[in-house]
Coordinates of C-alpha atoms and ligand atoms in Angstrom, one line a residue:
X1 CA 6.8 23.9 9.6
X2 CA 5.0 20.8 10.8
X3 CA 6.1 19.6 14.2
X4 CA 7.6 16.1 14.4
X5 CA 5.7 13.8 16.7
X6 CA 7.7 11.8 19.3
X7 CA 8.4 8.2 18.2
X8 CA 9.9 5.2 20.0
X9 CA 13.5 5.2 18.7
X10 CA 13.4 1.5 18.3
X11 CA 10.0 1.5 16.4
X12 CA 11.4 0.3 13.1
X13 CA 13.4 -2.5 14.7
X14 CA 10.4 -3.6 16.7
X15 CA 8.1 -3.7 13.7
X16 CA 10.6 -5.4 11.5
X17 CA 11.2 -8.1 14.2
X18 CA 7.5 -8.6 14.8
X19 CA 6.9 -8.8 11.0
X20 CA 9.5 -11.6 10.7
X21 CA 8.7 -13.4 14.0
X22 CA 4.9 -13.6 13.5
X23 CA 4.8 -14.2 9.7
X24 CA 4.0 -10.9 8.2
X25 CA 7.1 -10.3 6.1
X26 CA 10.1 -12.6 5.5
X27 CA 13.4 -11.8 3.8
X28 CA 13.1 -13.4 0.4
X29 CA 15.1 -16.6 -0.3
X30 CA 16.3 -16.5 3.3
X31 CA 17.6 -20.1 3.3
X32 CA 20.1 -18.9 0.7
X33 CA 21.1 -15.8 2.7
X34 CA 18.3 -13.5 1.4
X35 CA 18.1 -11.6 -1.9
X36 CA 18.9 -7.9 -2.1
X37 CA 16.2 -6.2 -0.2
X38 CA 13.5 -8.4 -1.6
X39 CA 10.7 -9.6 0.7
X40 CA 8.1 -12.3 0.8
X41 CA 4.7 -11.8 2.5
X42 CA 3.9 -14.6 4.9
X43 CA 0.6 -16.0 6.2
X44 CA -0.3 -12.9 8.1
X45 CA 1.3 -10.4 5.7
X46 CA -0.5 -11.7 2.7
X47 CA -3.9 -11.2 4.4
X48 CA -3.0 -7.7 5.5
X49 CA -1.6 -6.6 2.1
X50 CA -4.7 -8.0 0.4
X51 CA -6.8 -6.0 2.9
X52 CA -4.9 -2.8 2.1
X53 CA -5.5 -3.3 -1.6
X54 CA -9.1 -4.3 -1.1
X55 CA -9.8 -1.2 1.0
X56 CA -8.3 0.9 -1.8
X57 CA -10.3 -0.9 -4.5
X58 CA -13.5 -0.5 -2.4
X59 CA -13.1 3.2 -2.0
X60 CA -11.7 3.9 -5.5
X61 CA -13.8 1.5 -7.7
X62 CA -16.7 -0.2 -5.8
X63 CA -18.1 2.9 -4.1
X64 CA -17.8 5.1 -7.2
X65 CA -19.6 5.0 -10.5
X66 CA -17.0 7.2 -12.3
X67 CA -14.0 4.8 -11.9
X68 CA -13.5 1.4 -13.6
X69 CA -10.7 -1.2 -13.0
X70 CA -7.9 -2.7 -15.1
X71 CA -5.3 -5.3 -14.8
X72 CA -2.6 -4.7 -17.5
X73 CA 0.5 -6.8 -18.4
X74 CA 3.7 -6.3 -16.4
X75 CA 5.9 -6.9 -19.5
X76 CA 5.9 -4.2 -22.1
X77 CA 7.6 -3.3 -25.4
X78 CA 10.1 -0.4 -25.6
X79 CA 7.7 1.7 -27.6
X80 CA 5.5 2.3 -24.5
X81 CA 8.5 3.4 -22.5
X82 CA 9.8 5.6 -25.3
X83 CA 6.4 7.4 -25.5
X84 CA 6.1 7.7 -21.7
X85 CA 9.6 9.3 -21.4
X86 CA 10.9 6.5 -19.1
X87 CA 13.6 5.3 -21.6
X88 CA 15.1 8.8 -21.6
X89 CA 14.3 10.3 -18.2
X90 CA 13.5 7.6 -15.7
X91 CA 16.9 7.8 -14.2
X92 CA 18.5 8.6 -10.8
X93 CA 21.8 10.4 -10.5
X94 CA 24.3 7.8 -9.4
X95 CA 27.6 8.5 -7.7
X96 CA 30.4 6.3 -6.4
X97 CA 32.2 7.1 -3.2
X98 CA 35.9 7.5 -4.1
X99 CA 37.0 6.2 -0.7
X100 CA 34.9 3.1 0.1
X101 CA 33.5 2.6 -3.5
X102 CA 29.9 2.3 -2.3
X103 CA 27.4 3.5 -4.9
X104 CA 24.6 6.0 -3.9
X105 CA 21.8 8.1 -5.2
X106 CA 23.3 11.6 -5.2
X107 CA 20.0 13.3 -4.2
X108 CA 19.6 11.2 -1.1
X109 CA 23.0 11.6 0.7
X110 CA 23.6 15.4 1.1
X111 CA 27.2 15.1 -0.1
X112 CA 28.4 12.7 2.6
X113 CA 28.9 9.0 2.2
X114 CA 26.5 7.2 4.6
X115 CA 29.0 4.3 4.8
X116 CA 32.4 6.0 5.4
X117 CA 31.7 9.7 5.8
X118 CA 33.8 10.7 2.8
X119 CA 32.7 13.8 0.8
X120 CA 34.6 12.8 -2.4
X121 CA 32.5 11.2 -5.2
X122 CA 32.6 10.5 -8.9
X123 CA 30.5 13.0 -10.9
X124 CA 26.9 11.8 -11.2
X125 CA 25.8 9.5 -14.0
X126 CA 22.2 9.0 -15.1
X127 CA 21.2 5.4 -14.2
X128 CA 17.9 4.1 -15.8
X129 CA 15.8 2.3 -13.2
X130 CA 13.9 0.0 -15.5
X131 CA 14.5 -3.7 -15.5
X132 CA 15.3 -4.8 -19.1
X133 CA 14.7 -8.3 -20.2
X134 CA 14.0 -10.3 -23.3
X135 CA 10.8 -11.7 -24.6
X136 CA 11.1 -15.0 -26.6
X137 CA 14.1 -17.2 -27.3
X138 CA 16.0 -14.9 -29.7
X139 CA 18.1 -12.1 -28.3
X140 CA 18.3 -8.8 -30.0
X141 CA 16.7 -5.5 -30.5
X142 CA 13.3 -7.0 -31.6
X143 CA 13.0 -9.0 -28.4
X144 CA 13.7 -6.3 -25.8
X145 CA 11.0 -6.0 -23.1
X146 CA 10.8 -4.0 -19.9
X147 CA 9.1 -4.8 -16.5
X148 CA 6.8 -1.9 -15.8
X149 CA 8.2 0.6 -13.3
X150 CA 4.7 1.9 -12.6
X151 CA 1.2 0.7 -13.4
X152 CA 0.0 3.9 -15.0
X153 CA 1.0 3.4 -18.6
X154 CA -1.5 0.5 -18.9
X155 CA -4.3 2.9 -18.2
X156 CA -3.1 5.3 -21.0
X157 CA -2.5 2.6 -23.6
X158 CA -6.0 1.2 -22.9
X159 CA -7.7 4.6 -22.8
X160 CA -9.5 4.1 -26.1
X161 CA -10.4 0.5 -25.3
X162 CA -12.0 1.5 -22.0
X163 CA -13.7 4.5 -23.5
X164 CA -15.4 2.4 -26.2
X165 CA -16.3 -0.5 -24.0
X166 CA -17.7 1.3 -20.9
X167 CA -19.4 4.4 -22.3
X168 CA -17.6 6.5 -19.6
X169 CA -17.0 10.1 -20.3
X170 CA -14.7 12.6 -18.6
X171 CA -14.5 13.0 -15.7
X172 CA -13.8 9.3 -15.2
X173 CA -11.0 7.2 -14.0
X174 CA -9.2 3.9 -14.6
X175 CA -7.8 2.1 -11.5
X176 CA -5.2 -0.6 -11.2
X177 CA -3.4 -2.4 -8.4
X178 CA -0.3 -4.5 -9.2
X179 CA 3.4 -5.1 -9.1
X180 CA 6.0 -2.6 -10.4
X181 CA 9.7 -3.0 -10.6
X182 CA 12.5 -0.4 -10.2
X183 CA 16.2 -1.1 -10.1
X184 CA 16.6 1.2 -7.1
X185 CA 20.2 2.1 -6.4
X186 CA 19.7 2.1 -2.7
X187 CA 16.7 0.1 -1.6
X188 CA 16.3 0.8 2.1
X189 CA 14.2 1.0 5.3
X190 CA 12.6 -2.5 5.2
X191 CA 9.8 -2.5 2.6
X192 CA 9.7 1.3 2.2
X193 CA 11.9 1.2 -0.9
X194 CA 12.3 -2.2 -2.7
X195 CA 13.0 -3.2 -6.2
X196 CA 9.8 -5.2 -6.5
X197 CA 6.7 -3.6 -4.9
X198 CA 3.0 -3.1 -5.4
X199 CA 1.2 0.1 -6.4
X200 CA -2.4 1.3 -6.3
X201 CA -2.8 3.9 -9.0
X202 CA -5.7 5.7 -10.6
X203 CA -5.7 7.8 -13.7
X204 CA -8.6 10.3 -13.7
X205 CA -9.4 11.8 -17.1
X206 CA -10.9 15.3 -16.9
X207 CA -11.8 18.2 -19.2
X208 CA -8.7 20.5 -19.0
X209 CA -10.7 23.4 -17.5
X210 CA -11.6 21.1 -14.5
X211 CA -8.1 19.8 -13.9
X212 CA -7.1 22.1 -11.0
X213 CA -10.3 21.5 -9.1
X214 CA -10.0 17.7 -9.5
X215 CA -6.3 17.8 -8.5
X216 CA -7.3 19.5 -5.2
X217 CA -10.2 17.1 -4.8
X218 CA -8.0 14.0 -5.1
X219 CA -5.4 15.3 -2.7
X220 CA -8.1 15.7 0.0
X221 CA -9.8 12.4 -0.8
X222 CA -6.6 10.4 -0.7
X223 CA -5.5 12.1 2.5
X224 CA -8.8 11.2 4.1
X225 CA -8.5 7.6 3.1
X226 CA -5.3 7.0 5.1
X227 CA -6.9 8.7 8.1
X228 CA -10.1 6.7 7.8
X229 CA -8.1 3.5 7.9
X230 CA -6.4 4.5 11.2
X231 CA -3.3 6.6 10.5
X232 CA -3.4 9.5 13.0
X233 CA -3.6 12.8 11.1
X234 CA -0.6 14.2 13.0
X235 CA 1.5 11.5 11.3
X236 CA 0.5 12.7 7.9
X237 CA 1.0 15.9 5.9
X238 CA 0.7 17.3 2.4
X239 CA 3.9 18.3 0.7
X240 CA 3.4 20.3 -2.5
X241 CA 6.4 20.2 -4.9
X242 CA 8.0 23.5 -5.9
X243 CA 7.5 24.2 -9.7
X244 CA 11.3 23.7 -10.3
X245 CA 11.2 20.2 -8.7
X246 CA 8.3 18.9 -10.9
X247 CA 8.8 15.8 -13.1
X248 CA 8.8 16.5 -16.9
X249 CA 5.1 15.4 -17.2
X250 CA 3.7 17.2 -14.2
X251 CA 1.8 20.5 -13.8
X252 CA 1.5 20.1 -10.1
X253 CA 2.4 17.3 -7.6
X254 CA 1.5 17.0 -3.9
X255 CA 2.8 14.1 -1.8
X256 CA 1.0 12.7 1.1
X257 CA 3.8 12.2 3.5
X258 CA 4.0 10.0 6.5
X259 CA 6.2 10.4 9.6
X260 CA 8.4 7.3 9.4
X261 CA 11.0 6.5 12.1
X262 CA 13.6 8.3 9.8
X263 CA 11.4 11.4 9.3
X264 CA 8.8 12.7 6.9
X265 CA 8.8 10.8 3.6
X266 CA 6.5 10.0 0.7
X267 CA 3.5 7.6 1.1
X268 CA 1.5 8.6 -2.0
X269 CA 1.9 11.2 -4.8
X270 CA -1.0 13.0 -6.4
X271 CA -0.1 14.7 -9.8
X272 CA -1.7 16.8 -12.4
X273 CA -0.1 15.2 -15.5
X274 CA -1.9 17.5 -18.0
X275 CA -2.4 16.0 -21.4
X276 CA 1.2 14.7 -21.5
X277 CA 0.5 11.0 -21.5
X278 CA -2.3 10.8 -24.0
X279 CA -0.6 13.2 -26.3
X280 CA 2.7 11.2 -26.2
X281 CA 1.0 7.9 -26.8
X282 CA -1.1 9.3 -29.7
X283 CA 2.1 10.7 -31.2
X284 CA 4.1 7.5 -30.9
X285 CA 1.4 5.0 -31.8
X286 CA -0.4 7.0 -34.4
X287 CA -3.7 6.2 -32.8
X288 CA -6.0 9.1 -31.9
X289 CA -6.4 9.3 -28.1
X290 CA -8.9 12.1 -27.4
X291 CA -12.5 12.5 -26.4
X292 CA -15.3 13.8 -28.6
X293 CA -18.1 15.3 -26.5
X294 CA -21.4 14.9 -28.4
X295 CA -23.2 17.4 -26.2
X296 CA -20.9 20.3 -27.1
X297 CA -19.4 18.9 -30.4
X298 CA -16.0 19.5 -28.9
X299 CA -13.0 17.3 -29.3
X300 CA -10.2 17.5 -26.7
X301 CA -7.4 15.6 -25.1
X302 CA -8.3 15.1 -21.4
X303 CA -6.0 16.1 -18.6
X304 CA -5.0 13.4 -16.1
X305 CA -5.1 13.6 -12.4
X306 CA -3.1 10.7 -10.8
X307 CA -3.2 9.5 -7.2
X308 CA -0.4 6.9 -7.0
X309 CA 0.1 5.1 -3.8
X310 CA 2.3 2.2 -2.7
X311 CA 0.5 -0.9 -1.3
X312 CA 3.6 -2.4 0.3
X313 CA 4.8 1.0 1.5
X314 CA 1.3 1.7 2.7
X315 CA 1.3 -1.6 4.6
X316 CA 4.5 -0.5 6.3
X317 CA 3.0 2.8 7.3
X318 CA -0.1 1.1 8.7
X319 CA 2.1 -1.3 10.8
X320 CA 4.2 1.5 12.1
X321 CA 1.2 3.7 13.0
X322 CA -0.6 0.7 14.7
X323 CA 2.3 -0.5 16.9
X324 CA 1.8 0.3 20.5
X325 CA 3.0 -0.9 23.9
X326 CA 0.7 -0.6 26.9
X327 CA 0.3 -2.2 30.3
X328 CA -2.4 -4.8 30.9
X329 CA -2.8 -6.5 34.2
X330 CA 0.6 -5.3 35.3
X331 CA 2.3 -6.7 32.2
X332 CA 3.6 -4.8 29.2
X333 CA 2.1 -6.0 26.0
X334 CA 2.8 -5.1 22.3
X335 CA -0.5 -4.5 20.4
X336 CA -1.1 -3.6 16.8
X337 CA -4.1 -1.3 16.8
X338 CA -5.0 -2.1 13.2
X339 CA -8.3 -1.1 11.8
X340 CA -10.5 -4.3 11.6
X341 CA -10.5 -3.9 7.8
X342 CA -6.8 -4.3 7.6
X343 CA -6.0 -6.8 10.4
X344 CA -4.8 -10.2 9.1
X345 CA -7.5 -11.9 11.2
X346 CA -10.6 -10.1 12.4
X347 CA -11.6 -12.7 14.9
X348 CA -9.7 -15.5 16.8
X349 CA -11.7 -18.4 18.2
X350 CA -10.1 -19.7 21.3
X351 CA -11.4 -22.8 23.2
X352 CA -10.5 -22.2 26.9
X353 CA -9.0 -25.7 27.1
X354 CA -8.1 -28.6 24.8
X355 CA -10.7 -30.8 26.5
X356 CA -12.7 -32.6 23.8
X357 CA -16.1 -31.3 25.2
X358 CA -15.1 -27.8 24.0
X359 CA -13.9 -28.8 20.6
X360 CA -17.3 -29.5 19.0
X361 CA -18.9 -26.2 20.0
X362 CA -15.7 -24.2 19.2
X363 CA -15.6 -25.6 15.7
X364 CA -19.2 -24.8 15.2
X365 CA -18.5 -21.2 16.3
X366 CA -15.6 -21.1 13.8
X367 CA -17.7 -22.5 11.0
X368 CA -20.4 -19.9 11.6
X369 CA -18.0 -17.0 11.5
X370 CA -15.6 -18.0 8.8
X371 CA -17.9 -17.2 5.8
X372 CA -18.1 -13.6 7.0
X373 CA -14.8 -12.9 8.6
X374 CA -11.1 -14.0 8.4
X375 CA -10.7 -16.1 11.5
X376 CA -7.8 -17.7 13.4
X377 CA -8.3 -20.8 15.6
X378 CA -5.8 -21.4 18.4
X379 CA -5.9 -24.0 21.2
X380 CA -2.3 -23.9 22.4
X381 CA -1.0 -22.3 25.6
X382 CA -2.9 -20.5 28.4
X383 CA -5.7 -18.1 27.4
X384 CA -3.7 -15.1 28.6
X385 CA -0.8 -16.0 26.3
X386 CA -3.2 -16.5 23.4
X387 CA -4.7 -13.1 24.0
X388 CA -1.2 -11.5 23.9
X389 CA -0.4 -13.3 20.6
X390 CA -3.6 -12.0 19.0
X391 CA -3.0 -8.5 20.4
X392 CA 0.5 -8.6 18.8
X393 CA -0.8 -9.5 15.4
X394 CA -3.7 -7.0 15.6
X395 CA -6.7 -9.3 15.8
X396 CA -9.6 -6.9 17.0
X397 CA -11.7 -9.6 18.7
X398 CA -11.1 -12.9 20.5
X399 CA -14.0 -15.3 21.1
X400 CA -13.5 -17.6 24.0
X401 CA -15.4 -20.8 24.3
X402 CA -15.5 -22.1 27.9
X403 CA -17.3 -24.8 29.8
X404 CA -20.2 -22.4 30.7
X405 CA -20.7 -22.1 26.9
X406 CA -22.0 -25.7 26.9
X407 CA -24.9 -24.6 29.2
X408 CA -25.6 -21.0 28.3
X409 CA -24.8 -21.3 24.6
X410 CA -22.9 -18.0 24.9
X411 CA -19.2 -17.1 24.5
X412 CA -17.0 -14.3 25.7
X413 CA -16.0 -11.6 23.2
X414 CA -12.8 -9.7 24.1
X415 CA -11.9 -6.4 22.6
X416 CA -8.2 -6.0 21.6
X417 CA -7.9 -2.3 22.5
X418 CA -9.9 -1.9 25.7
X419 CA -9.5 -5.6 26.7
X420 CA -13.2 -5.4 27.9
X421 CA -15.2 -8.6 27.7
X422 CA -18.8 -9.2 26.9
X423 CA -20.9 -12.3 26.9
X424 CA -22.7 -12.9 23.6
X425 CA -25.1 -15.7 22.7
X426 CA -23.6 -17.9 20.0
X427 CA -26.8 -17.6 17.9
X428 CA -26.2 -13.7 17.8
X429 CA -22.5 -13.8 17.2
X430 CA -22.3 -13.2 13.5
X431 CA -24.8 -10.4 13.8
X432 CA -22.9 -9.0 16.8
X433 CA -19.8 -8.7 14.7
X434 CA -21.6 -7.3 11.7
X435 CA -22.8 -4.5 14.0
X436 CA -19.4 -3.9 15.6
X437 CA -17.6 -3.8 12.2
X438 CA -20.4 -2.3 10.0
X439 CA -18.7 -0.5 7.0
X440 CA -18.9 3.2 7.1
Ligands
ATP501 P1 10.5 8.0 -4.4 O1 10.7 9.5 -4.6 O2 10.3 7.6 -3.0 O3 11.4 7.2 -5.2 P2 8.5 8.3 -6.5 O4 8.1 9.7 -6.3 O5 9.4 7.9 -7.6 O6 9.1 7.7 -5.1 P3 6.0 7.5 -7.6 O7 6.6 7.2 -8.9 O8 5.2 8.7 -7.4 O9 7.2 7.4 -6.5 O10 5.3 6.2 -7.1 C1 4.0 6.2 -6.5 C2 4.1 5.5 -5.1 O11 4.6 4.2 -5.4 C3 5.1 6.1 -4.1 O12 4.4 7.1 -3.4 C4 5.3 4.9 -3.2 O13 4.3 4.7 -2.3 C5 5.4 3.8 -4.2 N1 6.8 3.4 -4.6 C6 7.5 4.0 -5.5 N2 8.7 3.4 -5.6 C7 8.7 2.5 -4.6 C8 9.7 1.5 -4.2 N3 10.9 1.4 -4.8 N4 9.4 0.6 -3.2 C9 8.1 0.7 -2.6 N5 7.2 1.6 -3.0 C10 7.5 2.4 -4.0

């Protein structure tokens, strides 16, 4: 059994508050009282979420020559979801508490109502999690459409298109990042489980004989990705599903779990989906979806290995893992120790005072850095307070322009984690940061 690390019992509240107060994540439609566990990503959150997705794209697409990207439609016809099995089986068991009438997911409550403690429930009903809507002005069977509950099906329905346009051959993958929608019965824990969320998924098509090997490969590759971006390995574990718990399409599933304030829970799932998806879509569409290998003269339906991660859930994990409190110059500070690739701003340019003499050179420094790094510029309050603000939002470096800068053409660079300061000539500044942040 993995041991549970010690966490601040108020961690979730602290991170939720910080996210709201500093502009990472706002409750959606807040001026109307909010809307059902739906969230908006503010000026800092949108930068960070984009960084999470870019880091994933970089490692899954840019740095590989066996994976290509896709951006498929969110709206889809019923046929896709009939073939995938979602119309029939994408359900959660729903029960109503007989005492307080609250509705719950049966598999998440251990037989006790989290609201009133009662143990008496209605018998479970299958509740389909897909959002159903209508495409076009005429209601009726022919106009039914669904919002996708996962991005994966776009990769299967475009399998033949991608194969014929890219000349890829198995093993190769198709990657996609985008919104998915599930009518979750009990959305909870901030952005951990929401009805609208973003996913980062990749379908890796392999010769069946290589499936097990690639399944193991992707479990390790994906685990390492989270660690590389700053999640301590002791807050992560692999959880392999027992055979009897596997989804209908799966021949093996391993979750990468994160230690959230409420305990171990899923961050990403890696599944060996066999040939289920391509076979189903071939059957329902009547289009052949297989691969002919001209070197062996063999025709086969590739197996699929799928690493499926949440971008919004991932951002929550990164925030939780990065939140720290420490003492600097006798004062407790909150600091987000975010990897520089994820931080909303990588550098803050801070003129020591509002005096006009400093403005020109400060703006020049900003203009030199901005094409290369996401920068903040702040002239309000004392320099100490401004450092704390940047620490709290995870900015790795502050650049302070002072009166000496006018003479020595240098600035002070302060490191968020160590708070050490070094003097760097303005002419070398971009290069200095390129060196400190060089991609691995
Ligand atoms: P869960 O068991 O938590 O409902 P799942 O096993 O159904 O999740 P998958 O279908 O494997 O999830 O989706 C892949 C990833 O997408 C999950 O690991 C998670 O990071 C993310 N995800 C799934 N549902 C949600 C949601 N409602 N809100 C936020 N992220 C989600």
